[in-house]
Tab-separated table of C-alpha atoms and ligand atoms in Angstrom:
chain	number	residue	atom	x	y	z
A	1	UNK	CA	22.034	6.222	23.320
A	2	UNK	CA	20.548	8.250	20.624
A	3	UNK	CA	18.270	6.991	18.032
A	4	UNK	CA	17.408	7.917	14.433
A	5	UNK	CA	13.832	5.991	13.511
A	6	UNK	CA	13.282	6.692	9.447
A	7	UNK	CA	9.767	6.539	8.444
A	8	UNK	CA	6.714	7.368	10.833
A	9	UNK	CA	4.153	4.427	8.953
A	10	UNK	CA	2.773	1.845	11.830
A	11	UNK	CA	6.477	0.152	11.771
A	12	UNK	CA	8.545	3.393	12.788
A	13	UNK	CA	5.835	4.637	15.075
A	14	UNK	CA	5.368	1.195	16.880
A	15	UNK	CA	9.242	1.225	16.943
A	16	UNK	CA	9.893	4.696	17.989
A	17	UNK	CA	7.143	4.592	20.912
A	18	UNK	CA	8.833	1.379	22.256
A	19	UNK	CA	11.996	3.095	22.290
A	20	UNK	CA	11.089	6.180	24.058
A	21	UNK	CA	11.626	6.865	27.335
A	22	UNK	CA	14.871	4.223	27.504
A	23	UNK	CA	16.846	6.298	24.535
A	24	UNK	CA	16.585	9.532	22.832
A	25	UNK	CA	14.525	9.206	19.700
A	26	UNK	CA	14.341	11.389	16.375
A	27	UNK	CA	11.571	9.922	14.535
A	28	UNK	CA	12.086	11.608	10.805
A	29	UNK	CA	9.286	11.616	8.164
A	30	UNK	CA	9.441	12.827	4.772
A	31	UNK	CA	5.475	13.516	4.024
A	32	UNK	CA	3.087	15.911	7.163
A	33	UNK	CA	1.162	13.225	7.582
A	34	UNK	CA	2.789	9.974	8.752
A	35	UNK	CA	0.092	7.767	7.343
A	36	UNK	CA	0.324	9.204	3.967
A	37	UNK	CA	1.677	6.224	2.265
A	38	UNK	CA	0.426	2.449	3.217
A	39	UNK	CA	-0.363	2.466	6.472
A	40	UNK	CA	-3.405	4.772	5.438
A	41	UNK	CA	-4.337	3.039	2.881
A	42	UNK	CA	-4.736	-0.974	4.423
A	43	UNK	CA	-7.589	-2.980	4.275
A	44	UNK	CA	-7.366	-2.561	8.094
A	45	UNK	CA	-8.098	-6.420	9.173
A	46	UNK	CA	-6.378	-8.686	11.941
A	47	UNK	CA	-6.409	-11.850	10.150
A	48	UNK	CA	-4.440	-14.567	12.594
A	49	UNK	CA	-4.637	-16.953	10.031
A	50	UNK	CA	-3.072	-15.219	7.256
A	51	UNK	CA	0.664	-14.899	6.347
A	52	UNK	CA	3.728	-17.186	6.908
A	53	UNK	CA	4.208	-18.919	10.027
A	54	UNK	CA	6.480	-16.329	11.780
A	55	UNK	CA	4.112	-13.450	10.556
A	56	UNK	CA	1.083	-15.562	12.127
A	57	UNK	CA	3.066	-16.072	15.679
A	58	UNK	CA	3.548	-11.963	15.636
A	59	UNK	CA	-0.073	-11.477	15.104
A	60	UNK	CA	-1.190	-13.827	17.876
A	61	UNK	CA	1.905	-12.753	20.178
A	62	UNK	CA	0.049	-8.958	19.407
A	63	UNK	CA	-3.306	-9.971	21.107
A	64	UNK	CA	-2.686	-9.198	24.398
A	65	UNK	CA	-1.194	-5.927	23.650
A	66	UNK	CA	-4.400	-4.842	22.018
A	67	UNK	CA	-6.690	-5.901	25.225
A	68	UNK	CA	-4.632	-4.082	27.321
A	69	UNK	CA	-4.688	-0.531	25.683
A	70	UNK	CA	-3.970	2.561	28.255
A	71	UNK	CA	-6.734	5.478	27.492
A	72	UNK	CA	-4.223	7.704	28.085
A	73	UNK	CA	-2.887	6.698	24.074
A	74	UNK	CA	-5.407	4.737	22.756
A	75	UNK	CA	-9.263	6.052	23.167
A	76	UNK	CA	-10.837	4.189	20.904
A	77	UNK	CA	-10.898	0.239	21.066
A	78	UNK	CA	-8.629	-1.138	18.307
A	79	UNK	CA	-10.302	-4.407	17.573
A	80	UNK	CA	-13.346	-5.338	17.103
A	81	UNK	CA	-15.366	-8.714	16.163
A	82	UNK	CA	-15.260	-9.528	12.593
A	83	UNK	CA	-14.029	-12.949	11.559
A	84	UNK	CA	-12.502	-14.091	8.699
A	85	UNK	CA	-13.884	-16.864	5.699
A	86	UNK	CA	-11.386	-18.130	3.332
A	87	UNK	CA	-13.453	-19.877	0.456
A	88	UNK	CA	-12.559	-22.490	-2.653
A	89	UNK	CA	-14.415	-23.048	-5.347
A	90	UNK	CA	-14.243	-26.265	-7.811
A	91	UNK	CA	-10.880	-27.053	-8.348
A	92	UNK	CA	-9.354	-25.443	-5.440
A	93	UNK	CA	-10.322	-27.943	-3.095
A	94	UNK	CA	-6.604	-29.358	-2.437
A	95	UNK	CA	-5.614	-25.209	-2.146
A	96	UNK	CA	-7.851	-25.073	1.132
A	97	UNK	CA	-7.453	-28.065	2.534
A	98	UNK	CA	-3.167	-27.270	2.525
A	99	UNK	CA	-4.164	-24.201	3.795
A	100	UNK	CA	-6.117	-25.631	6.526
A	101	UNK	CA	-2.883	-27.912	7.404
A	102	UNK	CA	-0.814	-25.301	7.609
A	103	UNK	CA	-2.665	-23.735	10.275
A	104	UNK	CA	-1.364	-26.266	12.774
A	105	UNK	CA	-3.957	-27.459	15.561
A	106	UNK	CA	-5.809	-23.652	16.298
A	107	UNK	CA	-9.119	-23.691	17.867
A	108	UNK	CA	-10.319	-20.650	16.189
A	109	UNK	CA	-9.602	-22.127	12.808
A	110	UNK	CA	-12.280	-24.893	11.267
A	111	UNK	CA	-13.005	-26.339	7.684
A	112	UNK	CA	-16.990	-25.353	7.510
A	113	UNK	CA	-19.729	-26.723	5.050
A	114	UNK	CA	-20.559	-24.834	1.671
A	115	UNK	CA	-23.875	-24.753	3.525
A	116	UNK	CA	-22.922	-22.583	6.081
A	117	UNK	CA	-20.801	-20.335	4.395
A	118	UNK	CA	-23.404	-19.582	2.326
A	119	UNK	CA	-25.150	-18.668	5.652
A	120	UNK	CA	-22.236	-16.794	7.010
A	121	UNK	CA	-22.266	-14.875	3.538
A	122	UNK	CA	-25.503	-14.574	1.866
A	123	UNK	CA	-24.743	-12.948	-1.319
A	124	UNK	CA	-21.859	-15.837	-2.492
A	125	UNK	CA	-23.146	-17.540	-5.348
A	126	UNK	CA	-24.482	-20.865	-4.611
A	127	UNK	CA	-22.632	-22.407	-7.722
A	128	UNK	CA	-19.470	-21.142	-6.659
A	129	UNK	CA	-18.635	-21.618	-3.343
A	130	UNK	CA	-17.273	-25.776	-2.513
A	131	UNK	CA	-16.030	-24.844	0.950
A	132	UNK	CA	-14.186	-23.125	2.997
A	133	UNK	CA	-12.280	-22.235	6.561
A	134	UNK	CA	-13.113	-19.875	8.774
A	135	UNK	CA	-11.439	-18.484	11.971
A	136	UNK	CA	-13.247	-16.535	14.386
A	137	UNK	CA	-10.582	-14.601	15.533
A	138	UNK	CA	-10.261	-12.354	12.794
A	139	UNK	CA	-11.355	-8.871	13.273
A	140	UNK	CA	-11.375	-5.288	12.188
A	141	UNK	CA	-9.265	-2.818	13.263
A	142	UNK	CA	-8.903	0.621	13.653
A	143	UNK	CA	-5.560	1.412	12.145
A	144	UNK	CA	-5.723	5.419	12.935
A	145	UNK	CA	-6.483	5.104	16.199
A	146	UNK	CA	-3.736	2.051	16.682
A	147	UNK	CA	-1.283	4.206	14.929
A	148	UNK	CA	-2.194	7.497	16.299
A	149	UNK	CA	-1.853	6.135	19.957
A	150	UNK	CA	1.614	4.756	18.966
A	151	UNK	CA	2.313	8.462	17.750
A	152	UNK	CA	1.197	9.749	21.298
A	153	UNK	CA	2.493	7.565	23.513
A	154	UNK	CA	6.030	8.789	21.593
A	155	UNK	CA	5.421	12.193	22.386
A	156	UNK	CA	4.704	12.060	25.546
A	157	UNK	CA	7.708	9.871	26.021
A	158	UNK	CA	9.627	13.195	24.958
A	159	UNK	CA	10.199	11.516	21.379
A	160	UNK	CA	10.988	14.155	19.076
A	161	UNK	CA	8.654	13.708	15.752
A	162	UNK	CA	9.802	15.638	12.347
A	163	UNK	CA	7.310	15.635	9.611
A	164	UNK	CA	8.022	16.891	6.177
A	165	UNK	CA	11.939	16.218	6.780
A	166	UNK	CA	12.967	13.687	4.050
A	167	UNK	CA	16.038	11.964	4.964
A	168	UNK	CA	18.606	12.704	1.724
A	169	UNK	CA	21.988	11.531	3.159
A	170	UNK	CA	23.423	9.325	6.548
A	171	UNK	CA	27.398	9.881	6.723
A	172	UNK	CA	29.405	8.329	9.376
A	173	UNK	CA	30.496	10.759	12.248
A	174	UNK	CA	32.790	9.083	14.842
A	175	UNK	CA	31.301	5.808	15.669
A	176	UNK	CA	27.744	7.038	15.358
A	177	UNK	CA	26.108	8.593	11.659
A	178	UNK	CA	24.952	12.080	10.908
A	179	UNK	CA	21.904	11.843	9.312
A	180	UNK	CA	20.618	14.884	7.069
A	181	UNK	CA	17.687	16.177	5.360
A	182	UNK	CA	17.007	19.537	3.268
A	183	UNK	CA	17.216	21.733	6.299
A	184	UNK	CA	18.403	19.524	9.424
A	185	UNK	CA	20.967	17.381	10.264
A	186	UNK	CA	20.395	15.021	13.637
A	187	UNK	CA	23.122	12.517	15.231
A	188	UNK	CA	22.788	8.976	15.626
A	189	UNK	CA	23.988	6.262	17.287
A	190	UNK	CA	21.808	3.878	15.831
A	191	UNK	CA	19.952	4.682	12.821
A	192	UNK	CA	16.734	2.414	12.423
A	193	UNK	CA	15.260	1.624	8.827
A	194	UNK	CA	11.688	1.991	8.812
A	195	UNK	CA	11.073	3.669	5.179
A	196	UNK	CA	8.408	1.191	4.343
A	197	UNK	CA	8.962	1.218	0.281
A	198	UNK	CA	11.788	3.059	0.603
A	199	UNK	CA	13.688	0.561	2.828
A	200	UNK	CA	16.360	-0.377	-0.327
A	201	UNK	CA	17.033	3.132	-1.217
A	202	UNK	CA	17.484	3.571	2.802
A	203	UNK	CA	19.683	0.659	2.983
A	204	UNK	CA	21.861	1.998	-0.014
A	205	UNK	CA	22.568	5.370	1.328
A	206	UNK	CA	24.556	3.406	4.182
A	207	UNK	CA	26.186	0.317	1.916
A	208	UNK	CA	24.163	-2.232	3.849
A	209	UNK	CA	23.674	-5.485	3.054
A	210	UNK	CA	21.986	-5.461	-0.153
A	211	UNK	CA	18.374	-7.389	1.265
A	212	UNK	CA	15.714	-8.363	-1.659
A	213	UNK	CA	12.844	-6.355	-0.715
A	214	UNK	CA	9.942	-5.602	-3.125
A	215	UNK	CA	7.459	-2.889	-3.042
A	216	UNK	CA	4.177	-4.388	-4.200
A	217	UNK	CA	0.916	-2.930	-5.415
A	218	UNK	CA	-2.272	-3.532	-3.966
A	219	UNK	CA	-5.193	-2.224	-4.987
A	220	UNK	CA	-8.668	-1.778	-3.059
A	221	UNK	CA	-11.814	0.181	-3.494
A	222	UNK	CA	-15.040	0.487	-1.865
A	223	UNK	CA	-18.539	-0.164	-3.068
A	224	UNK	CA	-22.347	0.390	-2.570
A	225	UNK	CA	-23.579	-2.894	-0.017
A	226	UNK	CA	-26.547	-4.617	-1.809
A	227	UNK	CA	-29.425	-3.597	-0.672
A	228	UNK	CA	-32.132	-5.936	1.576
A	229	UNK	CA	-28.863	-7.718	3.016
A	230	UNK	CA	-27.085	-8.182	6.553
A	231	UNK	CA	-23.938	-7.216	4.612
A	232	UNK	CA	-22.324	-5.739	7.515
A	233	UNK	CA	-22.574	-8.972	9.392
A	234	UNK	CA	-20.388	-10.986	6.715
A	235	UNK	CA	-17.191	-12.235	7.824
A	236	UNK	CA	-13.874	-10.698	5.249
A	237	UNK	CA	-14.100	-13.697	2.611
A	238	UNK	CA	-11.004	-14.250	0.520
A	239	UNK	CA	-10.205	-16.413	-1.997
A	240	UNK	CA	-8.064	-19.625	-0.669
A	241	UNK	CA	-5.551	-18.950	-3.239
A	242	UNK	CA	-5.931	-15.174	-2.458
A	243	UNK	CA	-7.115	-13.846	-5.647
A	244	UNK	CA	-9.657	-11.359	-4.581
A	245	UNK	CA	-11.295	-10.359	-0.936
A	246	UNK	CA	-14.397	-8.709	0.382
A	247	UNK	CA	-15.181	-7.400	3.731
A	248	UNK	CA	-17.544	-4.825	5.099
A	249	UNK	CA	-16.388	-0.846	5.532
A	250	UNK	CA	-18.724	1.015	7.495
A	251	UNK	CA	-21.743	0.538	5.790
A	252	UNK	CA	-19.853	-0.147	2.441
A	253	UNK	CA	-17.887	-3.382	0.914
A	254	UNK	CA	-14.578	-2.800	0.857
A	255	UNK	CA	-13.346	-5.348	-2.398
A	256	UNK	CA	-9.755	-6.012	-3.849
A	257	UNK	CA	-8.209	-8.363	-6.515
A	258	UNK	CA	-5.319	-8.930	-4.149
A	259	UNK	CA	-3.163	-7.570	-6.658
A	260	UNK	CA	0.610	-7.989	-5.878
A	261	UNK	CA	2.286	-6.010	-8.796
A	262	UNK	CA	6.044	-5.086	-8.181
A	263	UNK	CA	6.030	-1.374	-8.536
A	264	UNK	CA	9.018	1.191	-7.498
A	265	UNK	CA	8.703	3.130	-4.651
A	266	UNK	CA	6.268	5.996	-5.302
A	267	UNK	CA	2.683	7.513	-4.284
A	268	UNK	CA	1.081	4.337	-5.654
A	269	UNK	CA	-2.731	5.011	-7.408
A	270	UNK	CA	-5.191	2.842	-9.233
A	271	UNK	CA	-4.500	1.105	-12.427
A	272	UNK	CA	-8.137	0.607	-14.183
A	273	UNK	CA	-7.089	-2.471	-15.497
A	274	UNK	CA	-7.127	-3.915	-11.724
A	275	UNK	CA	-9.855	-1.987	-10.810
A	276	UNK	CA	-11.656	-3.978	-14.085
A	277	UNK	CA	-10.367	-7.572	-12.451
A	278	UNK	CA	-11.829	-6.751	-9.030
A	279	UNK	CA	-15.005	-5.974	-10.491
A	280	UNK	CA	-14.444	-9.463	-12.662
A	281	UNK	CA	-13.510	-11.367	-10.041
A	282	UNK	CA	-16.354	-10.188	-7.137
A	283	UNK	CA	-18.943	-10.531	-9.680
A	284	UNK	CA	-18.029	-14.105	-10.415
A	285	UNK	CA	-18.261	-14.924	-6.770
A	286	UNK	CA	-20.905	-13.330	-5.453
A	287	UNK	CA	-24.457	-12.002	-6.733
A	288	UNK	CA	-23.470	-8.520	-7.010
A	289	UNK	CA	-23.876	-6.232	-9.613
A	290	UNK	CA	-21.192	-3.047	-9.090
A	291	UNK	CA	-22.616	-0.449	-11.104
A	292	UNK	CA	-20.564	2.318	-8.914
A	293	UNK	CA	-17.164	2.147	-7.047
A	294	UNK	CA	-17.287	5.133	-4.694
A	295	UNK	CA	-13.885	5.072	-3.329
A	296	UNK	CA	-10.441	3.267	-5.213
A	297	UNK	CA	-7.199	3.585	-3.731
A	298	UNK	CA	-3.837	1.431	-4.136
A	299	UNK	CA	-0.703	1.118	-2.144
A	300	UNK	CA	2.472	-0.826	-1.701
A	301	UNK	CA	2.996	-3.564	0.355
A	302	UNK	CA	6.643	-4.328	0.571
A	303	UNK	CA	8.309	-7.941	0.825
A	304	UNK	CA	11.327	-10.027	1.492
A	305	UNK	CA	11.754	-12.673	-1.059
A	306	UNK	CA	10.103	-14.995	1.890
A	307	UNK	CA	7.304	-12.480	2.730
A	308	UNK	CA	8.816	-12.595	6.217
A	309	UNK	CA	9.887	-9.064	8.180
A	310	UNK	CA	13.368	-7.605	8.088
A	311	UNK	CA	13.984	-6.701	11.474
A	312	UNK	CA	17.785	-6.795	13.248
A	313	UNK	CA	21.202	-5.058	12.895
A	314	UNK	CA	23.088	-5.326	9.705
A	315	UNK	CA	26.342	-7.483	10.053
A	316	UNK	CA	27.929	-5.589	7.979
A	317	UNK	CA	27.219	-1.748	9.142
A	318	UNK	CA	27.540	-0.950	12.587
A	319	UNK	CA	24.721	0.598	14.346
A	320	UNK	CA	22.391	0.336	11.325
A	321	UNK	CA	19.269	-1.512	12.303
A	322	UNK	CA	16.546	-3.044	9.550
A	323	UNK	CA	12.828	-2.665	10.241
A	324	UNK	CA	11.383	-3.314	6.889
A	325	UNK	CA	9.513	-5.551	4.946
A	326	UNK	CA	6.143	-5.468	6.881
A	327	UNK	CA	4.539	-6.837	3.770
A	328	UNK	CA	0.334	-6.998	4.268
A	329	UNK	CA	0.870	-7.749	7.500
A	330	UNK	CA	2.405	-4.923	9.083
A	331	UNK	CA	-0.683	-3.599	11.062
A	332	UNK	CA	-1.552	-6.615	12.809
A	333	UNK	CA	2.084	-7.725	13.775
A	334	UNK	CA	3.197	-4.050	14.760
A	335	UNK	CA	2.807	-4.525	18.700
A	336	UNK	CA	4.510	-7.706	18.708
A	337	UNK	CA	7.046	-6.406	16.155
A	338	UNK	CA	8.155	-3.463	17.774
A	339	UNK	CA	8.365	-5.266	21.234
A	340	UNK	CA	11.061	-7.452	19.448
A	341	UNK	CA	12.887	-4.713	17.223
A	342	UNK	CA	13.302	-2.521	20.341
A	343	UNK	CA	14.725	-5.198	22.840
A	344	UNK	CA	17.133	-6.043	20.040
A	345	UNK	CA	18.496	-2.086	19.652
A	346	UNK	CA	18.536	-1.742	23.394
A	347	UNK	CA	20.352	-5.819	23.791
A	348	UNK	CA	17.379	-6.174	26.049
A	349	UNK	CA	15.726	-9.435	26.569
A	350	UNK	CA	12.714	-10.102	23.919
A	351	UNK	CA	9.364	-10.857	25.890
A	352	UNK	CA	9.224	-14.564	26.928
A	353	UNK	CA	5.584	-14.124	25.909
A	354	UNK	CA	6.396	-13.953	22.091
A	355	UNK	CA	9.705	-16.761	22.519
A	356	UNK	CA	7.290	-18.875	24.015
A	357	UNK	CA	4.548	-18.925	21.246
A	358	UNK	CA	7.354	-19.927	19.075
A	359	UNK	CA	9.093	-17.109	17.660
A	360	UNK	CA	12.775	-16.999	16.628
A	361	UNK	CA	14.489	-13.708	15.695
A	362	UNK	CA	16.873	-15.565	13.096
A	363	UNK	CA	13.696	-15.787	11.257
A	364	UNK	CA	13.571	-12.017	10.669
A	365	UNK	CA	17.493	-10.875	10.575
A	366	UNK	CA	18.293	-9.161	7.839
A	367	UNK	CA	21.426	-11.111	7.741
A	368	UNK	CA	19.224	-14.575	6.754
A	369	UNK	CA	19.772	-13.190	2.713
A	370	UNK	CA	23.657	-13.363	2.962
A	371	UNK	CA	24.217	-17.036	1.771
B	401	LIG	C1	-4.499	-2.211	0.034
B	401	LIG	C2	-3.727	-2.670	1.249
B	401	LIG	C3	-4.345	-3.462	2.199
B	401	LIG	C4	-3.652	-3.846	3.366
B	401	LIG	N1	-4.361	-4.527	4.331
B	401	LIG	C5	-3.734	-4.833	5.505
B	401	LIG	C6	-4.474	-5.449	6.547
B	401	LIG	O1	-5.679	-5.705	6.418
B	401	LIG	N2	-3.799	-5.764	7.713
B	401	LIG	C7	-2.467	-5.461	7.883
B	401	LIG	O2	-1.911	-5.749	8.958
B	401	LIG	N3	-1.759	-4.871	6.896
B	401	LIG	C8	-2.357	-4.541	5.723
B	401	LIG	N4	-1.649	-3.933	4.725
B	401	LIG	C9	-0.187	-3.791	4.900
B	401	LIG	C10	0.172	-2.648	5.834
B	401	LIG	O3	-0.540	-1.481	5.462
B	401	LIG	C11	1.699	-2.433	5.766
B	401	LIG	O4	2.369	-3.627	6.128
B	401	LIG	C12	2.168	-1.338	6.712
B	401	LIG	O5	1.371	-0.181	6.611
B	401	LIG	C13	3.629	-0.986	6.416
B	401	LIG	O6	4.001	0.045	7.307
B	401	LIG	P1	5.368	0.800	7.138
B	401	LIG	O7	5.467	1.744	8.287
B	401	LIG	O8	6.449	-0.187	6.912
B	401	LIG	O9	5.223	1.604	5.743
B	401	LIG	P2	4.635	3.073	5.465
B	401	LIG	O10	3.317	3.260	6.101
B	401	LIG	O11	4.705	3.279	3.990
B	401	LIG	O12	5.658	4.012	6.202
B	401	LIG	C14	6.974	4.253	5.703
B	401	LIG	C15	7.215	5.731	5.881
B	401	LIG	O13	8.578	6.048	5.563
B	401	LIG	C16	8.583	7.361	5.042
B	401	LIG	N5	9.839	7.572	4.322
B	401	LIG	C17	10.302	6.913	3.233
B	401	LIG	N6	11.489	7.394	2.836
B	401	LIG	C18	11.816	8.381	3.711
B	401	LIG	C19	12.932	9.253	3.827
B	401	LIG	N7	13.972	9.229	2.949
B	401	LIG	N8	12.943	10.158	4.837
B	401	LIG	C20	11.918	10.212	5.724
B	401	LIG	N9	10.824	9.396	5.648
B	401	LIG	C21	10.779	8.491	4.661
B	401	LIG	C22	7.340	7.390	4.144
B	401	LIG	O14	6.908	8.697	3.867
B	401	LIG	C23	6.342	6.585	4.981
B	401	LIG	O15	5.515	7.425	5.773
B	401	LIG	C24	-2.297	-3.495	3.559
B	401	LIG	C25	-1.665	-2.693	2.601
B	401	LIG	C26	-2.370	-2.279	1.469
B	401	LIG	C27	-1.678	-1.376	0.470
């Protein structure tokens, strides 16, 4: 069998490194580097708590994966401890505690006092903060090396990898397609969809099933830590109702108005008018004065009209395989992910390890939207 992967972010390089070694793989990227567009530019946390119910299963069903790294792909460890806050203040009280419920009995999650996470986070303002939930088993990650190792482990799996090859056309040839850039043109039996914010224009090339996927703006930017603080201890706090976040960045705060602004796709950048709410927003909730934002940066985070991932064959195009819609989730879910999308392509059998925490691959088909 011979594969086509579009897009080299953390979905088509997860994907692509599954594959190889079973199948041939082309894995076909438009920009040189395949972490140009979001996968570069995430907030880079594991946050098992955070997402729909199918995107949390994915996150916990990637655990394992992540302890059992070969140093052959992966040198540097991917994870590390970090944990996670989510706060209310007056008034969102009933927002955390249906958060909370929809967590379903987890021992890592717990409702906490406003007393300790005042503790936990030292520079919240004491007349803001009424409670919150926390859940020790969120953690930073390091996306490069995650993604890098997934780029590797292709390679050496004798996956072919084309950078700066922007896919303009896929035609069928016989009962496979011929797909074509500027200068190349590579056969297919399967072509997989894994053009992050370009998934629609992807799908459209092939008259696929029309799915309703959004590319979303986010926007993030790093500031000064206050001095005469254990700032790099904090947990990531975000807002219960997920209107603005801070976590540590190597000796920085990383902040963000969790902005979700339908955009096209394009090389998304900083709108000052977010960058002005973040600053709002932070300096509302904790005692922080931001008198300098050394780093800003934006990028699109792409959805399903359930925020759940696209991932399985098209009903209506033969060999044309969805693996889009990774939303702000697709770091953390990319082992598990992958593991499913690539036992689908290959009618394999998807790891009893991820069916048994609950997962159910009608939940991600691409053919859920038809109704
Ligand atoms: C500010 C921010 C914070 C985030 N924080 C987190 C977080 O903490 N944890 C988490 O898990 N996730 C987070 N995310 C979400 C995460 O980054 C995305 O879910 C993930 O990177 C999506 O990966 P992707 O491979 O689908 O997309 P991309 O990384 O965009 O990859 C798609 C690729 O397809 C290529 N492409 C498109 N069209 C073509 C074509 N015609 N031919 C060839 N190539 C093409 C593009 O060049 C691109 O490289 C965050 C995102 C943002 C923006």
């Amino acid at each position: 069998m011979k594969i086509v992967v579009i897009g080299a972010g953390i979905a088509g390089a997860s994907i692509a490194a599954e594959l190889a070694g079973s199948v041939s793989v082309d894995l076909v990227e438009m920009e040189s580097q395949p972490g140009y567009h979001t996968t570069g530019r995430s907030a880079a946390l594991y946050a098992p708590s955070y997402g729909p119910q199918v995107v949390r299963v994915l996150t916990k069903a990637s655990l394992p994966f992540f302890s059992r790294l070969n140093p052959t792909f992966w040198l540097n460890q991917v994870l590390l401890p970090r944990g996670a806050m989510f706060i209310a203040t007056k008034g969102q009280e009933a927002s955390l505690q249906r958060l909370y419920a929809d967590m379903g009995p987890n021992p890592d999650v717990t409702l906490i006092s406003r007393e300790e996470a005042l503790m936990r986070c030292s520079i919240l303002r004491e007349d803001y903060v009424s409670g919150a939930m926390l859940d020790v088993g969120a953690m930073d990650m390091d996306v490069s090396a995650l993604h890098q190792g997934y780029l590797k482990r292709f390679k050496l799996a004798n996956g072919s990898f084309w950078p700066n090859a922007r896919v303009e056309q896929i035609q069928r040839k016989g009962n496979g397609w011929l797909v074509s850039t500027a200068s190349q043109e590579f056969f297919a039996d399967v072509v997989v969809n894994a053009a992050g914010a370009w998934a629609s224009h992807i799908g459209k090339l092939v008259g696929a099933s029309p799915i309703p996927l959004t590319p979303k703006r986010r926007t993030a930017m790093t500031i000064d830590s206050p001095s005469g603080t254990d700032s790099q201890s904090f947990p990531a706090v975000i807002d219960c109702e997920e209107d603005f976040y801070l976590r540590p960045d190597a000796g920085r705060l990383l902040i963000s108005p969790a902005d979700e602004t339908p955009s096209v796709a394009c090389d998304a950048q900083p709108e000052e008018v977010d960058v002005a709410l973040t600053v709002e927003r932070i300096q509302a909730a904790f005692e922080l004065k931001v008198s300098k934002i050394r780093s800003k940066w934006a990028g699109l985070r792409t959805f399903a009209a359930d925020k759940q991932p696209v991932c399985g064959f098209d009903d209506r195009v033969d060999g044309f395989f969805w693996f889009a819609g990774q939303g702000g989730y697709g770091i953390q879910m990319a082992p598990a992910l992958a593991q499913v999308g690539s036992a689908l392509i290959r009618e394999g059998a998807i790891p009893s390890a991820i069916l048994d925490m609950g997962f159910n691959p009608n939940q991600v088909s691409p053919n859920r939207f038809a109704a």
